[in-house]
Short mmCIF file of C-alpha atoms and ligand atoms in Angstrom, two decimals:
data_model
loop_
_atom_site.label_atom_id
_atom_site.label_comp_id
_atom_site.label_asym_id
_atom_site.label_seq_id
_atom_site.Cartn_x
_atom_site.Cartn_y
_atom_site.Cartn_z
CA UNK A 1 0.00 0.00 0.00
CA UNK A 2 1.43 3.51 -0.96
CA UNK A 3 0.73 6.66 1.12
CA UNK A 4 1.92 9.10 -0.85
CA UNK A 5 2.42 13.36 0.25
CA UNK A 6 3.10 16.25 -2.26
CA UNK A 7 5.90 18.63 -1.42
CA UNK A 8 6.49 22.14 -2.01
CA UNK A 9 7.06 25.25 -0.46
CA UNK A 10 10.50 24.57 1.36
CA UNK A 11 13.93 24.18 -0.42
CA UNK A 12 15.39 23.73 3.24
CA UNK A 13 17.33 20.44 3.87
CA UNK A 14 16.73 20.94 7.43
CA UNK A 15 13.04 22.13 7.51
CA UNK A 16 12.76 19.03 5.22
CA UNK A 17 14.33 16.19 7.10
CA UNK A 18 11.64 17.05 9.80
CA UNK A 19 8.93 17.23 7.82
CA UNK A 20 9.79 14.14 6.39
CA UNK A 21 9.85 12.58 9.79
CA UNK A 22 6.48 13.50 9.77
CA UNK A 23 5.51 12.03 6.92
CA UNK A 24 7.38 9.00 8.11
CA UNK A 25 5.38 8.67 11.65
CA UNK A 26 1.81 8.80 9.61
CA UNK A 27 2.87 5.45 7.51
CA UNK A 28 3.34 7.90 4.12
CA UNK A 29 5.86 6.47 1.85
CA UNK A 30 6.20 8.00 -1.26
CA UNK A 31 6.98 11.93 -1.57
CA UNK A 32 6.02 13.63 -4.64
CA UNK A 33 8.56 16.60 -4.93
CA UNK A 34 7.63 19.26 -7.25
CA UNK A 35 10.08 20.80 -9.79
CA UNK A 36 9.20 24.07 -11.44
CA UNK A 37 11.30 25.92 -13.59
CA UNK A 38 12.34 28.11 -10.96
CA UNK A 39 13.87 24.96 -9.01
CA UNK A 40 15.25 24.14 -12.43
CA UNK A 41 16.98 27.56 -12.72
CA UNK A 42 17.87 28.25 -9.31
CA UNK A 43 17.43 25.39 -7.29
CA UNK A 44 18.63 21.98 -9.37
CA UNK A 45 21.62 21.13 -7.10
CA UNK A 46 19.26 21.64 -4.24
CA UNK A 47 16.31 19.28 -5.40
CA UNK A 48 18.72 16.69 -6.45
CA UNK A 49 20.02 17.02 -2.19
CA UNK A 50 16.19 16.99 -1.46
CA UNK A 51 15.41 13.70 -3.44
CA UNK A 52 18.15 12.14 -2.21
CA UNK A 53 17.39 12.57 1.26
CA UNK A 54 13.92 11.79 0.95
CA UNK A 55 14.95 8.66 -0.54
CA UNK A 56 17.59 8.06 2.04
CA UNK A 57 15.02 7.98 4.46
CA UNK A 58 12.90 5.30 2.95
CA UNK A 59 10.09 6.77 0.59
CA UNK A 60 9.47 6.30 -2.77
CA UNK A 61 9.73 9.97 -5.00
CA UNK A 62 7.94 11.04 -7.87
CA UNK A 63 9.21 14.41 -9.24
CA UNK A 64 6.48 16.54 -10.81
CA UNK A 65 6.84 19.24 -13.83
CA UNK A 66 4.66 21.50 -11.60
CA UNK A 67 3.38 24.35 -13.57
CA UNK A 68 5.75 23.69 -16.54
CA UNK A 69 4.86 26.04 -19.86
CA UNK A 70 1.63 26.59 -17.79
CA UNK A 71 0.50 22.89 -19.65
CA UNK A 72 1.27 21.10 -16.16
CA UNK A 73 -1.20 21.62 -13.43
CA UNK A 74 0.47 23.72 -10.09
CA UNK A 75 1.07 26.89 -8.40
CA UNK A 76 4.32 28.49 -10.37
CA UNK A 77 4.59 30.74 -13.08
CA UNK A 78 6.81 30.33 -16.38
CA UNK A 79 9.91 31.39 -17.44
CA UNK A 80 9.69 29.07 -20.36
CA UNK A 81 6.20 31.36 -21.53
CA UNK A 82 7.94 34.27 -21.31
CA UNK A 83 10.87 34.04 -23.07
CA UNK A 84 9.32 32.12 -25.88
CA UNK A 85 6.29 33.93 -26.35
CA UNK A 86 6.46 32.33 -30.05
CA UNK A 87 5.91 29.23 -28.60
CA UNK A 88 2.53 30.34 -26.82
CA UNK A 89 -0.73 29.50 -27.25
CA UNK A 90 -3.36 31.56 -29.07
CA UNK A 91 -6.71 32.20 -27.80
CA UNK A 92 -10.20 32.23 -29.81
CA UNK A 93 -9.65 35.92 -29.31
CA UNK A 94 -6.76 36.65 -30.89
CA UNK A 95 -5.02 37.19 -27.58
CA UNK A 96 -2.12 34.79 -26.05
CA UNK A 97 -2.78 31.79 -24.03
CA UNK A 98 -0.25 32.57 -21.62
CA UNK A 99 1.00 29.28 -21.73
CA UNK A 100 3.04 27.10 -23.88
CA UNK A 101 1.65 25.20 -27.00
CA UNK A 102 2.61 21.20 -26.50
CA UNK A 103 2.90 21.13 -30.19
CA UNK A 104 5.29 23.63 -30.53
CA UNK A 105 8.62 22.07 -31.13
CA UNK A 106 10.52 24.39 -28.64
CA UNK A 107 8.27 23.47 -26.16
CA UNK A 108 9.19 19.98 -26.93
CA UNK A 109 12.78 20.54 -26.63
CA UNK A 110 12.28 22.77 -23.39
CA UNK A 111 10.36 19.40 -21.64
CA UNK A 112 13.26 16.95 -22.72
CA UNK A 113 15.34 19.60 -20.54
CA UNK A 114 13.25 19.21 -17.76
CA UNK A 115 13.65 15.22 -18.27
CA UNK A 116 16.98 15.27 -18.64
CA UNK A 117 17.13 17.45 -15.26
CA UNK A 118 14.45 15.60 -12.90
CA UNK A 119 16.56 12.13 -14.07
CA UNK A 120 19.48 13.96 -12.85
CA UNK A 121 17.29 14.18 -9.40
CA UNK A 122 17.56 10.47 -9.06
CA UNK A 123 13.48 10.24 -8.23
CA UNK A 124 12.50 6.80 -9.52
CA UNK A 125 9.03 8.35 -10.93
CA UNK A 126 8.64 11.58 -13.25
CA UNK A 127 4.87 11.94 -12.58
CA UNK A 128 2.97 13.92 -15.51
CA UNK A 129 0.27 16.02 -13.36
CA UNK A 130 -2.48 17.90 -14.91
CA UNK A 131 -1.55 17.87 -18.83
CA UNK A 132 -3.76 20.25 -20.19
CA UNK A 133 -4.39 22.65 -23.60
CA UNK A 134 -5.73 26.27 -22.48
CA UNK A 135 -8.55 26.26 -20.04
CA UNK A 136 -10.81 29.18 -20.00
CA UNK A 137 -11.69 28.48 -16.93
CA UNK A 138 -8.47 28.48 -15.20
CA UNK A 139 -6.09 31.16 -13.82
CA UNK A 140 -5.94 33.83 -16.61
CA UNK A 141 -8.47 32.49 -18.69
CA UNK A 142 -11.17 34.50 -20.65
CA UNK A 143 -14.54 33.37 -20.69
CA UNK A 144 -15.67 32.03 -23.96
CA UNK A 145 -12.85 31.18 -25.46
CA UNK A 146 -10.73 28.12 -26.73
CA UNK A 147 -7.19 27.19 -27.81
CA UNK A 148 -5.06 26.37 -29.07
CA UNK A 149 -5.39 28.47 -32.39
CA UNK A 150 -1.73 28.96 -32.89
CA UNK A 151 0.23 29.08 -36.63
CA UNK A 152 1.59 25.53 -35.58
CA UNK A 153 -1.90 24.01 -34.56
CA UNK A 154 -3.37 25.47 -37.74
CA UNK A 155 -0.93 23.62 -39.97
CA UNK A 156 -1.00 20.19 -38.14
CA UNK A 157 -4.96 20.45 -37.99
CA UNK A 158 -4.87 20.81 -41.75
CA UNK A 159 -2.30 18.41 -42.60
CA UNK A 160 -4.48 15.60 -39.98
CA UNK A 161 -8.12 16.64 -40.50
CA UNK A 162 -7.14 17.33 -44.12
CA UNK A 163 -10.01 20.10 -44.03
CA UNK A 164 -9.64 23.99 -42.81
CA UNK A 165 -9.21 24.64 -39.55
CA UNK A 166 -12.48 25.41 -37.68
CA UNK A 167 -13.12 28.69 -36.65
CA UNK A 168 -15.57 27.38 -34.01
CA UNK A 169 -14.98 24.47 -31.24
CA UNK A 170 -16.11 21.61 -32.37
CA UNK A 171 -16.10 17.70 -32.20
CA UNK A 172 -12.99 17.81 -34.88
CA UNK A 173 -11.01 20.72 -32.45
CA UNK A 174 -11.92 18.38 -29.35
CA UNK A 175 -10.35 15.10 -31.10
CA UNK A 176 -7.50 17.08 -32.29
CA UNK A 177 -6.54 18.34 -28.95
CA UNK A 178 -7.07 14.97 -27.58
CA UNK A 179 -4.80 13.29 -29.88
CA UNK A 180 -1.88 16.24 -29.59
CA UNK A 181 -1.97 15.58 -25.52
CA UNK A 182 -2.07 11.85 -26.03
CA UNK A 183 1.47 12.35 -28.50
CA UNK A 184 2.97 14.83 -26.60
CA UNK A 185 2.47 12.75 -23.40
CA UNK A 186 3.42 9.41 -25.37
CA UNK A 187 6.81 11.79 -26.78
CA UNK A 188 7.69 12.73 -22.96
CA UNK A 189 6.94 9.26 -21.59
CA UNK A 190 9.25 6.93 -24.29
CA UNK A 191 11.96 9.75 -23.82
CA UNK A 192 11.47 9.29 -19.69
CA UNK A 193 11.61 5.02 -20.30
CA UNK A 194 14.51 4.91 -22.40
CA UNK A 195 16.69 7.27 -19.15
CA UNK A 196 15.13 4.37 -17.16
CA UNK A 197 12.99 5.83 -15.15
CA UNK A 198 8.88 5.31 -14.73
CA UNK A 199 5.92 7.11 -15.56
CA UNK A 200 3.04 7.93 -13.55
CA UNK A 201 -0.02 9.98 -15.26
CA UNK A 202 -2.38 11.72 -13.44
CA UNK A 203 -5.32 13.17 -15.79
CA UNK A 204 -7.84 16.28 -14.67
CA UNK A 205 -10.92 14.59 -13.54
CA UNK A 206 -12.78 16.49 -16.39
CA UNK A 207 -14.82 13.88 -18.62
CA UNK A 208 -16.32 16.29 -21.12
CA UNK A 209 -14.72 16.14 -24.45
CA UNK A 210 -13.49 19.85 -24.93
CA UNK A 211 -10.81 18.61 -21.97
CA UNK A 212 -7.98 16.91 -23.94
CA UNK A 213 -7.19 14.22 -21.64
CA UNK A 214 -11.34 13.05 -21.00
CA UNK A 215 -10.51 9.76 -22.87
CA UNK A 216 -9.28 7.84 -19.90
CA UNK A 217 -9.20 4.33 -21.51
CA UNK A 218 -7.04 6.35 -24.63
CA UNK A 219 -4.92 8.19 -22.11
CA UNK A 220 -3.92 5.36 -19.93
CA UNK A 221 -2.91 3.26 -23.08
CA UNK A 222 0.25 5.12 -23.90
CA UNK A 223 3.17 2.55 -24.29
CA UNK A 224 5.36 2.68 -21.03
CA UNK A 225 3.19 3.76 -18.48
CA UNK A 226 3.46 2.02 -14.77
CA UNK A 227 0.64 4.37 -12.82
CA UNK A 228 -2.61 6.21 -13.67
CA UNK A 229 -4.74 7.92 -11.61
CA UNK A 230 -6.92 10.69 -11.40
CA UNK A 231 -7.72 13.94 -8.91
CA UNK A 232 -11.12 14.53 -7.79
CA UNK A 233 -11.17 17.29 -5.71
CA UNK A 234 -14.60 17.12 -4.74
CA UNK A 235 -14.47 20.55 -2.68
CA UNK A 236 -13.11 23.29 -4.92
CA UNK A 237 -15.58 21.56 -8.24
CA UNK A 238 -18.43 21.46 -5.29
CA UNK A 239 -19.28 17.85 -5.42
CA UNK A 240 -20.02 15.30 -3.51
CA UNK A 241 -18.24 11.79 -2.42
CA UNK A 242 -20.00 10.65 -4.97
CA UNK A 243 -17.91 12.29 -7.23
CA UNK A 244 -15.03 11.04 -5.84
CA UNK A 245 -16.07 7.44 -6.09
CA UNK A 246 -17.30 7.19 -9.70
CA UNK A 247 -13.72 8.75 -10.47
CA UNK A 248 -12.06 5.93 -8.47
CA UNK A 249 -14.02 3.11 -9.75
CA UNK A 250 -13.58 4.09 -13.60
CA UNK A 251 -9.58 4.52 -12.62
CA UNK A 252 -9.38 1.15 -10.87
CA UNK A 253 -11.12 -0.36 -14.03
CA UNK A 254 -9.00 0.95 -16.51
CA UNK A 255 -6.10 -0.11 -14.20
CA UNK A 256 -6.76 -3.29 -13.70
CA UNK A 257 -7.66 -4.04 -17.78
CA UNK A 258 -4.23 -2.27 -18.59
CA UNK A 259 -2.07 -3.71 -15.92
CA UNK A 260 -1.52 -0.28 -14.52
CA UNK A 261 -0.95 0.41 -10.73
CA UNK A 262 -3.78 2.76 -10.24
CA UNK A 263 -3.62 5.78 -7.86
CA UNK A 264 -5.96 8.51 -6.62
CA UNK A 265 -5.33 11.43 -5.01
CA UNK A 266 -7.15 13.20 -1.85
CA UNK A 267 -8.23 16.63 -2.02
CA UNK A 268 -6.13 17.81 1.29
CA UNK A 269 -6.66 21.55 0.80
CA UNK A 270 -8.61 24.36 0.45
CA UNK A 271 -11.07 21.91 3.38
CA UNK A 272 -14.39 23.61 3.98
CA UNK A 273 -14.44 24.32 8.31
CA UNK A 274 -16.83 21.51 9.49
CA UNK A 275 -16.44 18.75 6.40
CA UNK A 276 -13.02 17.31 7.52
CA UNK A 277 -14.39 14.14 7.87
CA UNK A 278 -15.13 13.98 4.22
CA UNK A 279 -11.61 13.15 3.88
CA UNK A 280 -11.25 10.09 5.87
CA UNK A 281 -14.74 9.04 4.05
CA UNK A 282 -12.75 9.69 0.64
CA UNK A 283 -9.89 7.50 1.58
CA UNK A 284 -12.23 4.72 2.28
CA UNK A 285 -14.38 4.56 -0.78
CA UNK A 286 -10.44 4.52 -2.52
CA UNK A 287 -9.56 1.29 -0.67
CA UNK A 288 -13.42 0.21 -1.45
CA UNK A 289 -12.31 -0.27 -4.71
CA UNK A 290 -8.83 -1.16 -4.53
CA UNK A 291 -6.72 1.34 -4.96
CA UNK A 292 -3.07 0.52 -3.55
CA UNK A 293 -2.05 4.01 -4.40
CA UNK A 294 -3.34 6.89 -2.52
CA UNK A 295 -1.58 10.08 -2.34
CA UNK A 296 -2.44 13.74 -0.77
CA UNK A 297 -2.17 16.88 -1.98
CA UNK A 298 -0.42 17.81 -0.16
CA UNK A 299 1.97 18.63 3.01
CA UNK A 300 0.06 20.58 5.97
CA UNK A 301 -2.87 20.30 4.60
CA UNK A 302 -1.45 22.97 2.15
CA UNK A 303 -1.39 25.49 5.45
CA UNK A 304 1.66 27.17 4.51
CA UNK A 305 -0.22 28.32 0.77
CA UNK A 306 -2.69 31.07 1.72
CA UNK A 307 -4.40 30.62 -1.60
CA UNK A 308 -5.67 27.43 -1.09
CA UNK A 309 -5.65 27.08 2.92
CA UNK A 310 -7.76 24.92 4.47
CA UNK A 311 -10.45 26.99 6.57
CA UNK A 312 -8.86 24.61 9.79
CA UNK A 313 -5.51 23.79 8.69
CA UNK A 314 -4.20 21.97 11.81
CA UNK A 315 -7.82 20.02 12.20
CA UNK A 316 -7.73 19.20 8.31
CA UNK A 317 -3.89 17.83 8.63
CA UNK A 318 -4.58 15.74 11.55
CA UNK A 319 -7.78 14.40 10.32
CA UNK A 320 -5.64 13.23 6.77
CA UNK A 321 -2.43 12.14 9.10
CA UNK A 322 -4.83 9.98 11.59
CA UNK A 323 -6.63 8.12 8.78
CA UNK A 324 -2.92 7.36 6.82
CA UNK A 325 -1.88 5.91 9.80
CA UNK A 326 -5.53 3.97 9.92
CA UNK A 327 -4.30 2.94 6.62
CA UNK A 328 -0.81 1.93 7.55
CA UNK A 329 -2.04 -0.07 10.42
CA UNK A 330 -4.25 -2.18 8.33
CA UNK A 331 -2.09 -2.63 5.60
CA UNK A 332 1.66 -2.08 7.38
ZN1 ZN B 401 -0.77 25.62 -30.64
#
């Protein structure tokens, strides 16, 4: 049984090595470190000390482009974006994206970096969180738009489709984005396998077709995968358990059909004051239906990032940190 924790926040060995006791003392025992460009630019040397203590002291890591090009899901901005703002995406408005294009080839290039880097780390796992084309929706969206309409899109639309590019969202525009994430994921993941290291997938847990990863069956076929998994953060999309559990059970299906290890992962932040509980109820309808992976995002119940603060952050930590070592106890 994996207990997994997400990581950020801290680039201090010695803030770390406690924390990591504390992780340690709930029965968690896999870290999930993320790795944003700025830790790439200013902090590699560090992150490579921080994996290899983690590891040292007995969990498994998974290193996570967090926030990479603004195409991985997380809480960092992008150098990448702003340098290459030829490399963008373009908006149904004629505006930028404010994010990177997964087609573009520079973008391409830019993630191999990143590969080559979190290898470098030594974490065992480079987990691929969030993959995503422009969401209006999301931090710097505009309502009532779409991308990506960018000169490269255009041209492989065309040269795919074999028909004009569409100058409204449609069914064709919803395939095509589908297909670019599954080969820019399936590019990133043989490039990962052949420096030796595995791949762990976690999709949004969006099923509507305009979100290019809602083919979970497609998604969780690409050649040399080991993990797949979702996040359904039932608080911040205002749903119920029940949300939670049809997520888990269509995971653990696919998962079990593809040989995959399957793994879901706990809304720990941004709690509601009064529905703590919830989470403990989450964590068992994942072990309902088998899931040997279970992982929480993340460390403190996320106390330490004011944005998405629990409205109890020490209740909400203890209530996820009691029920892991529930967990642990059953399954030690
Ligand atoms: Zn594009």
């Amino acid at each position: 049984m994996k207990l997994g924790c997400s990581y950020f926040g801290n680039r201090i060995l010695k803030h770390l090595k406690t924390d990591l006791e504390e992780l340690r003392e709930c029965g968690c025992n896999l870290v999930v470190h993320t790795f944003n460009e700025n830790d790439l630019m200013f902090y590699n040397k560090t992150i490579c000390e921080m994996v290899e203590m983690t590891r040292e002291m007995g969990f498994e890591v998974y290193i996570d482009p967090w926030g990479v090009g603004k195409v991985f899901g997380g809480e960092s901005f992008s150098n990448f974006v702003m340098q290459n703002t030829d490399a963008m995406q373009m908006v149904s408005d004629g505006r930028p994206g404010g994010c990177a294009c997964p087609n573009h080839p520079k973008f391409r290039a830019f993630m191999r970096e990143w590969i080559d880097a979190a290898v470098h780390t030594g974490a065992e796992t480079l987990f691929w969180d969030e993959p995503h084309f422009y969401l209006p929706g999301w931090i710097g969206g505009r309502p009532n738009t779409w991308g990506c309409v960018c000169p490269v899109c255009r041209k492989k639309f065309e040269e795919t489709f074999n028909k004009p590019f569409p100058e409204q969202e449609n069914e064709d525009i919803n395939k095509f984005r589908e297909d670019c994430i599954y080969e820019f994921l399936a590019e990133l993941i043989a490039y990962t396998n052949s420096k030796g290291r595995r791949n762990a997938l976690c999709v949004l847990p969006h099923r509507d077709s305009n979100h290019g990863t809602a083919n979970w069956e497609r998604m969780a076929s690409i050649p040399h995968l080991q993990v797949f998994g979702t996040d359904p953060y039932w608080y911040i999309f205002k749903e119920g358990l029940d949300y939670v559990e049809r997520a888990t059970k269509d995971v653990q299906e696919i998962c079990a059909a593809k040989g995959l290890e399957s793994q879901v992962w706990l809304q720990g932040f941004k709690v509601p004051g009064g529905r703590e509980a919830e989470m403990a109820d989450a964590i068992d309808i994942m072990l309902k239906h088998g899931v040997t992976n279970i992982a929480v995002w993340g460390f403190l119940a996320c106390s330490h990032i004011s944005w998405i603060r629990p409205d109890n952050p020490e209740l909400a930590w203890e209530t996820i940190k009691n029920k892991f070592r529930e967990v642990r106890n059953q399954h030690p």
